[in-house]
Amino acid sequence: MFKLIWVEKAIPPLANSLIRSLETDTSSKHPQDDNAGDIIMHGMAPLSPHAAAGLLLFILLGLLLANLAETVLHRYHIFSIPGSGAIMCLGIATGFLVIWTNSAWEVELEFDEHMFSLVLLPIVIFQSGYALPLSHFFNRLGKILTYAFLGTGVTTLFVGLMLFGVCEVGLMPGALHFSIWEAFAFASLISAIDPVATLCTFGALKVEPSLSITIMGESVINDAVSLALYKTFEGFLLAGGATDVPSQIFYFVKLVMLSSLLGVTVGVLCAFQLRQIPIRIGVNMQATAIILWSYVAYAVAEACEVSGIISSISAGILMNHYVKKNLLKAQREYINDVLLLMANFCEMAIFYMAGISIAFYSRVADYSLVLWTIPLILVGRALNIFPISFLLNRGSDDKITMKEQVVMWHAGLRGAIAFSIALHFPGDLRDAVIDCTSQIILLSVFLLGGTTKQVLRKCEIECGEQVQDSHHDKVVRIRGAIDKSKVKSMFRKFDQDFLQKYLVKQKLRRDSVHGGVGGGDIDGIPEDQFHDSLLESVGVKGGGGSVSLFGGRGTGSSGGSSLSEERSPTLVSVQTSVL
């Protein structure tokens, strides 16, 4: 018997927020064709409860079809059609269906910025930081930060200057014309990468972990840098270019530092709270606390007019290190799956709504901007990866091979972050920027994400179980290198002797130093009884039978399949078998 956990808790708040946003946001103007006339939706009556329920049902049916398509693609290992691309195509079909039927739902299906920014996006950003494998991440942290900061800056400057030059010499057909600051603002948002399709293929093929973590880590930090650059150029744009450069550089540094500080503070508070929660209380309370703090990290930064994205990433990385130490292995796996479920649901909704926006904005689309932007971002990505890799490989024992560099260049997909920033683009070019960003997301997902398997084969990247097994040996070597490095060993000692003293449960902290939890009793409860109480806390009866929680222990005749052996990206389940 399979029981879905947290679905009933995760979906209703999102649905209620969606309904409220649809009922209140009735004064927006939708992009119209020049021949269709100007139709302004002012003064429309709010949707009735029945109409709102019908609209929600329509959206949910689309998401169910998207989920079915993604399941089929995973089931039959069809890597040439990424799941995110299939979801966007269904969104496009939904948008054109609404346009074709001339439905009154058209204005209601416009992408709501507030619901997107405050409900869907925070958990996606937080989960990316919370799920980072920290050993390899910190081992390659110098390289990751170089790609994310220097590389993103190079890409932004190249794309911005070239786009402005194209407009100045009259090579951009149509009425589009970017000023220098509009070009840099657009270049910064389109430099945000989101290689979700690539990483899904990496996971299915069991690609060498160091390469996966380098790409994942770069994408996480790149999102923060792209947003900070966008905020900086937006300041120039809104000021008409009158703002002096030193003040904007100071603003960039302040934005990154203050946002990171807020995220770290939230992560410390969450770790301190979980340290006070007895393990016997149950995993649901711990999971609830982590989810609430993940939204707090985003909301407090936005309320302070800094970056919620940077704050969420910082909170996720810090909680990855300290919060997980307050949890047992089964609890960590359970919470990881809950966060993955919520992040995948929100990301699926984002791609679906991005597809709808492509259909709606197609009536004002200017494809010349898309045709110019695609080669510019590909060349800009190459200027990021190859020269910086050459510099990083000099004098380094951990070299990034040319074939790995090609894969990293190929992983420069665009996704949810670029779309979220585009929604806030100021000025008359907003509709064109949103439409161009949506189409580039779709094209990059199919052209780059859909060819990942072929590129891995051409570049002869190692894949398979034997490569995954060697990952553990690398982790051991990394820890040995940390012990030999004076700076790293000093920080590790400070972390274990001081920080973990106040942020990690004493019992778990002692056991983590000496090799893990063991010894029979947990919080004064015999281990067998504690295991059953943990299962009961998530709604599974464990007494007298064989119960497998995330591939945990089981003594019954039928055993239990390990969810960690083949983890579905969109399903969290608990398998039980009773004698």
Coordinates of C-alpha atoms in Angstrom, one line a residue:
M1 CA 0.0 0.0 0.0
F2 CA 1.3 3.4 -0.9
K3 CA 0.5 6.6 1.0
L4 CA 1.3 10.0 -0.4
I5 CA 2.8 12.2 2.3
W6 CA 2.5 16.0 2.4
V7 CA 0.6 16.2 -0.9
E8 CA -2.5 17.3 1.0
K9 CA -0.5 19.8 3.0
A10 CA 1.6 21.2 0.1
I11 CA -1.1 21.7 -2.6
P12 CA -4.0 23.5 -0.8
P13 CA -2.0 26.6 0.2
L14 CA -0.8 27.0 -3.3
A15 CA -4.3 26.5 -4.7
N16 CA -5.8 29.0 -2.2
S17 CA -3.2 31.6 -3.1
L18 CA -3.9 31.0 -6.8
I19 CA -7.6 31.6 -6.3
R20 CA -7.1 34.7 -4.2
S21 CA -4.7 36.1 -6.8
L22 CA -7.2 35.4 -9.6
E23 CA -10.0 37.1 -7.6
T24 CA -8.1 40.2 -6.8
D25 CA -5.9 40.9 -9.8
T26 CA -8.6 42.1 -12.2
S27 CA -7.2 45.4 -13.3
S28 CA -4.2 44.3 -15.4
K29 CA -4.0 44.9 -19.1
H30 CA -3.2 41.9 -21.4
P31 CA -1.0 42.3 -24.4
Q32 CA -3.3 42.6 -27.5
D33 CA -2.7 42.4 -31.2
D34 CA -2.5 45.8 -32.9
N35 CA -5.5 44.9 -35.0
A36 CA -7.5 43.7 -32.1
G37 CA -7.9 47.1 -30.4
D38 CA -7.1 48.2 -26.9
I39 CA -9.1 46.2 -24.4
I40 CA -8.5 47.2 -20.9
M41 CA -9.9 44.9 -18.2
H42 CA -10.7 47.6 -15.7
G43 CA -13.7 47.1 -13.4
M44 CA -14.2 43.4 -14.1
A45 CA -16.3 41.7 -11.4
P46 CA -14.4 39.2 -9.3
L47 CA -14.9 35.5 -10.2
S48 CA -17.7 33.7 -8.4
P49 CA -16.7 30.7 -6.3
H50 CA -18.0 28.4 -9.0
A51 CA -16.1 30.1 -11.8
A52 CA -13.0 30.2 -9.7
A53 CA -13.3 26.5 -9.0
G54 CA -13.8 25.8 -12.7
L55 CA -10.7 27.8 -13.6
L56 CA -8.7 26.0 -10.9
L57 CA -10.0 22.6 -12.3
F58 CA -8.9 23.7 -15.8
I59 CA -5.4 24.5 -14.5
L60 CA -5.1 21.3 -12.5
L61 CA -6.1 19.2 -15.5
G62 CA -3.3 20.8 -17.4
L63 CA -0.9 20.1 -14.6
L64 CA -2.1 16.5 -14.4
L65 CA -1.4 16.1 -18.1
A66 CA 2.0 17.6 -17.7
N67 CA 2.7 15.2 -14.8
L68 CA 1.6 12.3 -16.9
A69 CA 3.8 13.4 -19.8
E70 CA 6.8 13.7 -17.5
T71 CA 6.1 10.3 -16.0
V72 CA 6.0 8.6 -19.4
L73 CA 9.3 10.3 -20.4
H74 CA 11.0 9.1 -17.2
R75 CA 9.4 5.6 -17.5
Y76 CA 10.7 5.0 -21.0
H77 CA 14.0 6.9 -20.5
I78 CA 13.2 9.4 -23.3
F79 CA 16.0 11.9 -22.8
S80 CA 15.5 13.7 -26.1
I81 CA 12.3 15.3 -24.8
P82 CA 13.0 17.0 -21.4
G83 CA 10.1 16.9 -19.0
S84 CA 10.2 20.7 -18.5
G85 CA 10.0 21.1 -22.2
A86 CA 6.9 18.9 -22.5
I87 CA 5.3 20.8 -19.6
M88 CA 5.9 24.1 -21.5
C89 CA 4.4 22.7 -24.7
L90 CA 1.3 21.7 -22.8
G91 CA 1.2 25.3 -21.4
I92 CA 1.5 26.7 -24.9
A93 CA -1.4 24.4 -26.1
T94 CA -3.5 25.6 -23.1
G95 CA -2.8 29.2 -23.9
F96 CA -3.8 28.9 -27.6
L97 CA -6.9 26.9 -26.7
V98 CA -8.0 29.8 -24.4
I99 CA -7.3 32.3 -27.1
W100 CA -9.0 30.3 -29.8
T101 CA -12.2 29.9 -27.7
N102 CA -12.1 33.6 -26.8
S103 CA -12.6 32.6 -23.2
A104 CA -13.1 35.1 -20.4
W105 CA -10.4 33.1 -18.5
E106 CA -7.7 34.7 -20.6
V107 CA -7.2 37.7 -18.4
E108 CA -7.3 35.4 -15.3
L109 CA -4.6 33.1 -16.6
E110 CA -2.0 36.0 -16.8
F111 CA 1.0 35.1 -14.8
D112 CA 0.6 36.6 -11.3
E113 CA 4.0 38.1 -10.3
H114 CA 3.2 38.1 -6.5
M115 CA 2.0 34.4 -6.4
F116 CA 5.0 33.4 -8.5
S117 CA 7.5 35.4 -6.4
L118 CA 6.1 34.7 -2.9
V119 CA 4.6 31.2 -3.3
L120 CA 6.2 29.2 -6.1
L121 CA 9.7 30.5 -6.3
P122 CA 11.0 30.4 -2.7
I123 CA 10.8 26.7 -2.1
V124 CA 12.5 26.0 -5.5
I125 CA 15.4 28.2 -4.7
F126 CA 15.7 27.0 -1.1
Q127 CA 15.7 23.3 -2.1
S128 CA 18.5 23.8 -4.6
G129 CA 20.7 25.0 -1.7
Y130 CA 19.4 22.5 0.8
A131 CA 20.1 19.6 -1.6
L132 CA 23.7 20.5 -2.5
P133 CA 26.3 17.8 -1.7
L134 CA 28.5 19.9 0.5
S135 CA 31.7 17.9 0.5
H136 CA 32.3 18.2 -3.2
F137 CA 30.7 21.7 -3.3
F138 CA 33.2 23.1 -0.8
N139 CA 36.0 21.2 -2.5
R140 CA 35.3 23.0 -5.8
L141 CA 34.0 26.2 -4.2
G142 CA 36.8 28.4 -5.6
K143 CA 36.1 27.2 -9.1
I144 CA 32.3 27.5 -8.7
L145 CA 32.5 31.0 -7.4
T146 CA 34.9 32.0 -10.2
Y147 CA 32.5 30.7 -12.8
A148 CA 29.5 32.2 -11.0
F149 CA 30.9 35.7 -10.4
L150 CA 33.5 36.4 -13.0
G151 CA 31.9 34.2 -15.7
T152 CA 28.4 35.6 -15.2
G153 CA 29.9 39.1 -15.4
V154 CA 31.7 38.3 -18.6
T155 CA 28.6 36.9 -20.2
T156 CA 26.5 39.9 -19.1
L157 CA 28.9 42.4 -20.4
F158 CA 29.3 40.6 -23.8
V159 CA 25.6 40.1 -24.4
G160 CA 24.7 43.6 -23.2
L161 CA 27.3 45.4 -25.3
M162 CA 26.6 43.3 -28.4
L163 CA 22.8 43.8 -28.1
F164 CA 23.2 47.5 -27.7
G165 CA 25.5 47.6 -30.7
V166 CA 23.0 45.7 -32.8
C167 CA 20.3 48.2 -32.0
E168 CA 22.6 51.2 -32.6
V169 CA 23.7 50.1 -36.1
G170 CA 20.1 49.3 -37.1
L171 CA 20.4 45.5 -37.4
M172 CA 17.4 44.9 -35.1
P173 CA 14.3 44.8 -37.2
G174 CA 11.1 46.2 -36.0
A175 CA 10.5 48.9 -33.4
L176 CA 12.7 47.4 -30.7
H177 CA 15.5 49.6 -29.5
F178 CA 17.5 48.9 -26.3
S179 CA 19.3 51.7 -24.4
I180 CA 22.6 50.8 -22.9
W181 CA 21.2 50.2 -19.5
E182 CA 18.1 48.3 -20.8
A183 CA 20.5 46.1 -22.8
F184 CA 22.6 45.3 -19.7
A185 CA 19.5 44.7 -17.6
F186 CA 18.2 42.2 -20.1
A187 CA 21.7 40.6 -20.5
S188 CA 21.9 40.1 -16.7
L189 CA 18.6 38.3 -16.5
I190 CA 19.1 36.2 -19.5
S191 CA 22.5 35.1 -18.0
A192 CA 20.8 33.2 -15.2
I193 CA 21.1 29.5 -15.9
D194 CA 18.9 26.7 -14.7
P195 CA 20.2 23.3 -16.0
V196 CA 17.3 21.3 -14.5
A197 CA 16.9 19.1 -17.7
T198 CA 20.6 18.5 -17.9
L199 CA 20.9 17.5 -14.2
C200 CA 17.9 15.1 -14.5
T201 CA 19.7 13.3 -17.4
F202 CA 22.9 13.3 -15.3
G203 CA 21.0 11.6 -12.4
A204 CA 19.4 9.0 -14.7
L205 CA 22.7 8.1 -16.4
K206 CA 24.7 8.3 -13.1
V207 CA 27.2 10.8 -14.4
E208 CA 30.5 11.4 -12.5
P209 CA 29.4 13.4 -9.4
S210 CA 32.1 16.1 -9.4
L211 CA 30.9 17.3 -12.8
S212 CA 27.3 17.3 -11.7
I213 CA 28.1 19.2 -8.5
T214 CA 30.2 21.8 -10.4
I215 CA 27.3 22.5 -12.8
M216 CA 24.7 22.5 -10.0
G217 CA 26.8 24.7 -7.7
E218 CA 27.5 27.2 -10.5
S219 CA 23.8 27.4 -11.4
V220 CA 22.9 28.1 -7.7
I221 CA 25.4 30.9 -7.2
N222 CA 24.9 32.2 -10.8
D223 CA 21.2 32.8 -10.0
A224 CA 22.2 35.1 -7.1
V225 CA 24.8 36.9 -9.1
S226 CA 22.5 37.4 -12.1
L227 CA 19.8 38.9 -9.9
A228 CA 22.3 41.2 -8.1
L229 CA 23.6 42.4 -11.5
Y230 CA 20.0 43.0 -12.7
K231 CA 19.2 45.0 -9.7
T232 CA 22.3 47.1 -10.2
F233 CA 21.6 47.9 -13.9
E234 CA 17.9 48.4 -13.1
G235 CA 19.1 51.2 -10.7
F236 CA 20.9 52.9 -13.6
L237 CA 17.9 52.4 -15.9
L238 CA 15.3 53.9 -13.4
A239 CA 17.7 56.8 -12.7
G240 CA 18.0 57.5 -16.4
G241 CA 21.7 56.7 -16.3
A242 CA 22.4 59.6 -13.9
T243 CA 23.5 57.3 -11.0
D244 CA 27.3 57.3 -10.5
V245 CA 29.1 54.0 -11.0
P246 CA 30.8 53.8 -7.5
S247 CA 27.4 54.0 -5.8
Q248 CA 26.0 51.2 -7.9
I249 CA 29.0 49.0 -7.2
F250 CA 28.5 49.7 -3.5
Y251 CA 24.8 48.8 -4.0
F252 CA 25.8 45.5 -5.7
V253 CA 28.1 44.5 -2.8
K254 CA 25.6 45.6 -0.2
L255 CA 22.8 43.7 -1.9
V256 CA 24.8 40.4 -2.0
M257 CA 26.2 40.8 1.6
L258 CA 23.0 41.9 3.3
S259 CA 20.9 39.3 1.5
S260 CA 23.4 36.6 2.4
L261 CA 23.5 37.8 6.0
L262 CA 19.7 37.6 6.3
G263 CA 19.7 34.1 4.9
V264 CA 22.5 32.9 7.2
T265 CA 20.6 34.4 10.2
V266 CA 17.4 32.6 9.2
G267 CA 19.4 29.3 8.8
V268 CA 20.9 29.7 12.3
L269 CA 17.5 30.4 13.9
C270 CA 16.1 27.3 12.2
A271 CA 19.0 25.1 13.3
F272 CA 18.6 26.5 16.9
Q273 CA 14.9 25.7 16.9
L274 CA 15.4 22.2 15.6
R275 CA 18.0 21.7 18.3
Q276 CA 15.3 22.3 20.9
I277 CA 12.8 19.9 19.3
P278 CA 13.1 16.4 20.8
I279 CA 13.4 13.7 18.2
R280 CA 10.6 11.8 19.7
I281 CA 8.1 14.6 18.8
G282 CA 8.1 13.4 15.2
V283 CA 9.4 14.3 11.8
N284 CA 6.3 16.2 10.7
M285 CA 7.0 19.1 13.1
Q286 CA 10.6 19.2 12.0
A287 CA 9.6 19.3 8.4
T288 CA 7.0 22.0 9.0
A289 CA 9.6 24.2 10.8
I290 CA 12.1 23.8 7.9
I291 CA 9.4 24.7 5.2
L292 CA 8.2 27.7 7.2
W293 CA 11.8 29.0 7.7
S294 CA 12.5 28.6 4.0
Y295 CA 9.7 31.0 3.2
V296 CA 10.8 33.3 6.0
A297 CA 14.2 33.6 4.4
Y298 CA 12.7 34.8 1.2
A299 CA 10.0 37.0 2.7
V300 CA 12.3 38.9 5.2
A301 CA 14.8 39.7 2.4
E302 CA 12.1 41.0 0.1
A303 CA 10.5 43.0 2.9
C304 CA 13.9 44.6 3.5
E305 CA 14.1 45.4 -0.2
V306 CA 17.1 43.1 -0.9
S307 CA 17.2 39.8 -2.7
G308 CA 15.0 37.0 -1.6
I309 CA 16.7 34.6 -4.0
I310 CA 20.2 35.2 -2.5
S311 CA 18.8 34.9 1.0
S312 CA 17.0 31.6 0.2
I313 CA 20.2 30.2 -1.3
S314 CA 22.2 31.2 1.7
A315 CA 19.7 29.8 4.1
G316 CA 19.4 26.5 2.2
I317 CA 23.2 26.0 2.2
L318 CA 23.6 26.8 5.9
M319 CA 20.6 24.6 6.9
N320 CA 22.0 21.9 4.7
H321 CA 25.1 21.8 7.0
Y322 CA 23.5 22.4 10.5
V323 CA 19.8 21.4 10.3
K324 CA 20.5 18.0 8.8
K325 CA 22.8 17.3 11.8
N326 CA 19.8 17.6 14.1
L327 CA 18.0 14.8 12.2
L328 CA 18.3 11.0 11.9
K329 CA 19.0 9.4 8.6
A330 CA 15.3 8.4 8.1
Q331 CA 14.2 11.9 9.0
R332 CA 16.7 13.5 6.6
E333 CA 15.5 11.4 3.8
Y334 CA 11.9 12.1 4.5
I335 CA 12.4 15.8 4.7
N336 CA 14.5 15.8 1.5
D337 CA 11.7 14.0 -0.3
V338 CA 9.1 16.5 1.0
L339 CA 11.1 19.4 -0.2
L340 CA 11.8 17.8 -3.5
L341 CA 8.1 17.1 -4.0
M342 CA 7.2 20.7 -3.2
A343 CA 10.0 22.1 -5.4
N344 CA 9.1 19.9 -8.3
F345 CA 5.4 20.8 -8.0
C346 CA 6.2 24.5 -8.0
E347 CA 8.7 24.2 -10.8
M348 CA 6.1 22.3 -12.9
A349 CA 3.6 25.1 -12.3
I350 CA 6.2 27.7 -13.3
F351 CA 7.1 26.0 -16.6
Y352 CA 3.4 25.4 -17.3
M353 CA 2.5 29.1 -16.7
A354 CA 5.6 30.1 -18.7
G355 CA 4.2 28.1 -21.7
I356 CA 0.9 29.9 -21.3
S357 CA 2.6 33.2 -21.4
I358 CA 4.4 32.3 -24.7
A359 CA 0.9 31.8 -26.2
F360 CA -0.5 35.0 -24.8
Y361 CA 2.5 37.2 -25.7
S362 CA 2.8 35.6 -29.2
R363 CA 0.5 38.4 -30.5
V364 CA 3.1 41.0 -29.7
A365 CA 6.1 38.8 -30.2
D366 CA 9.2 40.2 -32.0
Y367 CA 11.2 37.2 -33.1
S368 CA 14.2 39.3 -34.2
L369 CA 15.1 39.7 -30.5
V370 CA 15.1 35.9 -30.0
L371 CA 17.1 35.3 -33.1
W372 CA 19.8 37.8 -32.0
T373 CA 19.8 36.7 -28.3
I374 CA 20.3 33.0 -28.8
P375 CA 23.8 33.2 -30.6
L376 CA 24.8 35.9 -28.2
I377 CA 24.2 33.9 -25.1
L378 CA 25.9 30.8 -26.6
V379 CA 29.0 32.8 -27.4
G380 CA 28.8 34.5 -24.0
R381 CA 28.6 31.2 -22.2
A382 CA 31.7 30.0 -24.2
L383 CA 33.6 33.2 -23.1
N384 CA 32.6 32.2 -19.5
I385 CA 33.6 28.6 -19.5
F386 CA 36.7 28.1 -21.7
P387 CA 39.0 31.0 -20.8
I388 CA 38.2 30.8 -17.1
S389 CA 38.7 27.0 -17.1
F390 CA 42.1 27.6 -18.7
L391 CA 43.1 30.0 -15.9
L392 CA 41.7 27.7 -13.2
N393 CA 43.6 24.7 -14.5
R394 CA 47.0 26.4 -14.3
G395 CA 48.7 25.1 -11.2
S396 CA 45.7 23.0 -10.1
D397 CA 45.7 19.2 -9.5
D398 CA 42.0 19.0 -9.9
K399 CA 41.8 20.0 -13.5
I400 CA 38.6 20.4 -15.6
T401 CA 39.2 18.6 -18.9
M402 CA 38.2 20.1 -22.2
K403 CA 35.5 17.5 -22.6
E404 CA 34.0 18.5 -19.2
Q405 CA 34.2 22.1 -20.3
V406 CA 32.1 21.3 -23.4
V407 CA 29.5 19.7 -21.2
M408 CA 29.5 22.7 -18.8
W409 CA 29.0 25.0 -21.8
H410 CA 26.2 22.8 -23.1
A411 CA 24.5 23.0 -19.7
G412 CA 23.7 26.7 -20.0
L413 CA 19.9 26.3 -20.1
R414 CA 17.6 29.1 -19.0
G415 CA 14.7 28.5 -16.6
A416 CA 12.6 29.8 -13.8
I417 CA 14.9 32.5 -12.4
A418 CA 15.3 34.2 -15.8
F419 CA 11.6 34.2 -16.2
S420 CA 11.0 35.5 -12.7
I421 CA 13.3 38.5 -13.3
A422 CA 11.8 39.2 -16.7
L423 CA 8.4 39.7 -15.0
H424 CA 9.8 42.8 -13.2
F425 CA 11.5 44.4 -16.2
P426 CA 10.6 48.1 -16.2
G427 CA 9.5 50.2 -19.2
D428 CA 7.9 49.7 -22.6
L429 CA 10.1 46.7 -23.5
R430 CA 8.6 44.5 -20.7
D431 CA 6.3 42.5 -22.9
A432 CA 9.0 41.9 -25.5
V433 CA 11.5 40.8 -22.8
I434 CA 9.0 38.4 -21.2
D435 CA 8.1 36.9 -24.6
C436 CA 11.8 36.6 -25.6
T437 CA 12.8 35.1 -22.2
S438 CA 10.0 32.5 -22.4
Q439 CA 10.9 31.4 -25.9
I440 CA 14.6 31.2 -25.1
I441 CA 13.7 29.0 -22.1
L442 CA 11.7 26.7 -24.4
L443 CA 14.4 26.5 -27.1
S444 CA 17.3 26.0 -24.6
V445 CA 15.4 23.2 -22.8
F446 CA 14.8 21.3 -26.1
L447 CA 18.0 22.2 -28.0
L448 CA 20.4 21.8 -25.1
G449 CA 18.6 19.8 -22.5
G450 CA 17.3 17.3 -25.1
T451 CA 20.7 16.6 -26.5
T452 CA 22.5 16.0 -23.2
K453 CA 22.8 12.3 -23.6
Q454 CA 24.4 12.7 -27.1
V455 CA 26.9 15.3 -25.8
L456 CA 27.9 13.0 -22.9
R457 CA 28.5 10.2 -25.3
K458 CA 30.5 12.3 -27.7
C459 CA 32.6 13.7 -24.9
E460 CA 33.1 10.2 -23.4
I461 CA 32.0 11.3 -19.9
E462 CA 32.1 8.5 -17.5
C463 CA 28.7 7.2 -16.3
G464 CA 27.4 4.2 -14.5
E465 CA 27.4 2.5 -11.1
Q466 CA 31.2 2.2 -10.9
V467 CA 31.6 5.9 -11.3
Q468 CA 29.1 6.5 -8.5
D469 CA 30.9 4.1 -6.3
S470 CA 34.2 6.0 -6.7
H471 CA 32.3 9.1 -5.4
H472 CA 32.7 7.8 -1.8
D473 CA 36.4 7.5 -2.2
K474 CA 36.6 11.1 -3.4
V475 CA 34.7 12.2 -0.4
V476 CA 37.2 10.5 1.8
R477 CA 40.1 12.2 0.0
I478 CA 38.3 15.6 0.3
R479 CA 38.1 15.2 4.1
G480 CA 41.7 14.2 4.2
A481 CA 42.6 17.3 2.2
I482 CA 40.6 19.4 4.7
D483 CA 42.5 18.0 7.6
K484 CA 45.8 18.9 5.9
S485 CA 44.8 22.5 5.1
K486 CA 45.4 24.8 8.0
V487 CA 42.7 27.3 7.2
K488 CA 40.1 24.6 6.5
S489 CA 41.0 22.6 9.5
M490 CA 40.8 25.7 11.7
F491 CA 37.4 26.5 10.4
R492 CA 36.3 22.9 10.9
K493 CA 37.5 22.9 14.5
F494 CA 35.7 26.2 15.2
D495 CA 32.6 24.7 13.6
Q496 CA 32.7 21.5 15.7
D497 CA 33.8 23.1 19.0
F498 CA 31.7 26.2 19.0
L499 CA 29.0 26.6 16.3
Q500 CA 27.7 23.0 16.5
K501 CA 27.7 23.3 20.3
Y502 CA 24.7 25.7 20.0
L503 CA 23.1 24.6 16.8
V504 CA 23.2 20.8 16.9
K505 CA 21.8 18.4 19.5
Q506 CA 24.5 17.2 21.8
K507 CA 23.7 13.5 21.3
L508 CA 23.7 13.7 17.5
R509 CA 26.8 16.1 17.5
R510 CA 28.8 13.6 19.6
D511 CA 27.7 10.7 17.4
S512 CA 28.4 12.5 14.1
V513 CA 32.0 13.1 15.3
H514 CA 32.4 9.4 16.3
G515 CA 30.7 7.8 13.3
G516 CA 27.0 8.2 13.4
V517 CA 24.0 7.4 15.6
G518 CA 24.2 4.1 17.4
G519 CA 24.2 2.5 20.7
G520 CA 20.6 1.5 21.2
D521 CA 18.9 4.5 22.8
I522 CA 17.7 7.7 21.1
D523 CA 16.5 10.5 23.5
G524 CA 16.2 7.8 26.2
I525 CA 13.9 5.6 24.0
P526 CA 15.0 2.1 22.9
E527 CA 15.8 2.2 19.2
D528 CA 13.1 -0.2 18.1
Q529 CA 10.4 1.7 20.0
F530 CA 11.7 5.0 18.7
H531 CA 11.5 3.7 15.1
D532 CA 7.8 2.8 15.5
S533 CA 7.0 6.1 17.1
L534 CA 8.7 7.9 14.3
L535 CA 6.6 6.0 11.8
E536 CA 3.4 6.7 13.7
S537 CA 4.3 10.5 13.6
V538 CA 3.9 10.4 9.8
G539 CA 0.7 8.3 9.9
V540 CA 2.2 4.8 9.4
K541 CA 1.5 2.1 12.0
G542 CA 4.6 0.2 12.8
G543 CA 3.8 -2.0 15.7
G544 CA 4.1 -5.8 15.2
G545 CA 4.7 -5.6 11.4
S546 CA 7.4 -5.0 8.9
V547 CA 7.6 -1.3 7.9
S548 CA 10.1 0.2 5.5
L549 CA 10.5 3.9 5.7
F550 CA 12.7 5.3 2.9
G551 CA 14.4 1.9 2.5
G552 CA 14.9 1.6 6.3
R553 CA 14.9 -1.5 8.3
G554 CA 12.3 -4.2 7.9
T555 CA 11.8 -7.6 9.4
G556 CA 8.8 -8.8 7.7
S557 CA 8.7 -11.5 5.0
S558 CA 8.2 -9.1 2.1
G559 CA 10.8 -6.7 3.1
G560 CA 10.7 -3.2 1.6
S561 CA 12.0 -1.5 -1.5
S562 CA 14.4 1.3 -1.0
L563 CA 13.2 4.7 -2.1
S564 CA 16.8 5.9 -2.1
E565 CA 17.7 3.2 -4.7
E566 CA 15.3 4.6 -7.4
R567 CA 13.9 7.9 -6.2
S568 CA 11.1 9.3 -8.3
P569 CA 11.5 13.1 -8.8
T570 CA 7.7 13.7 -8.4
L571 CA 6.6 11.1 -5.9
V572 CA 7.2 10.7 -2.2
S573 CA 5.8 7.5 -0.8
V574 CA 6.0 5.2 2.2
Q575 CA 5.8 1.5 1.5
T576 CA 4.4 -0.7 4.2
S577 CA 3.8 -4.5 4.5
V578 CA 2.0 -5.9 7.5
L579 CA 2.5 -9.5 8.6

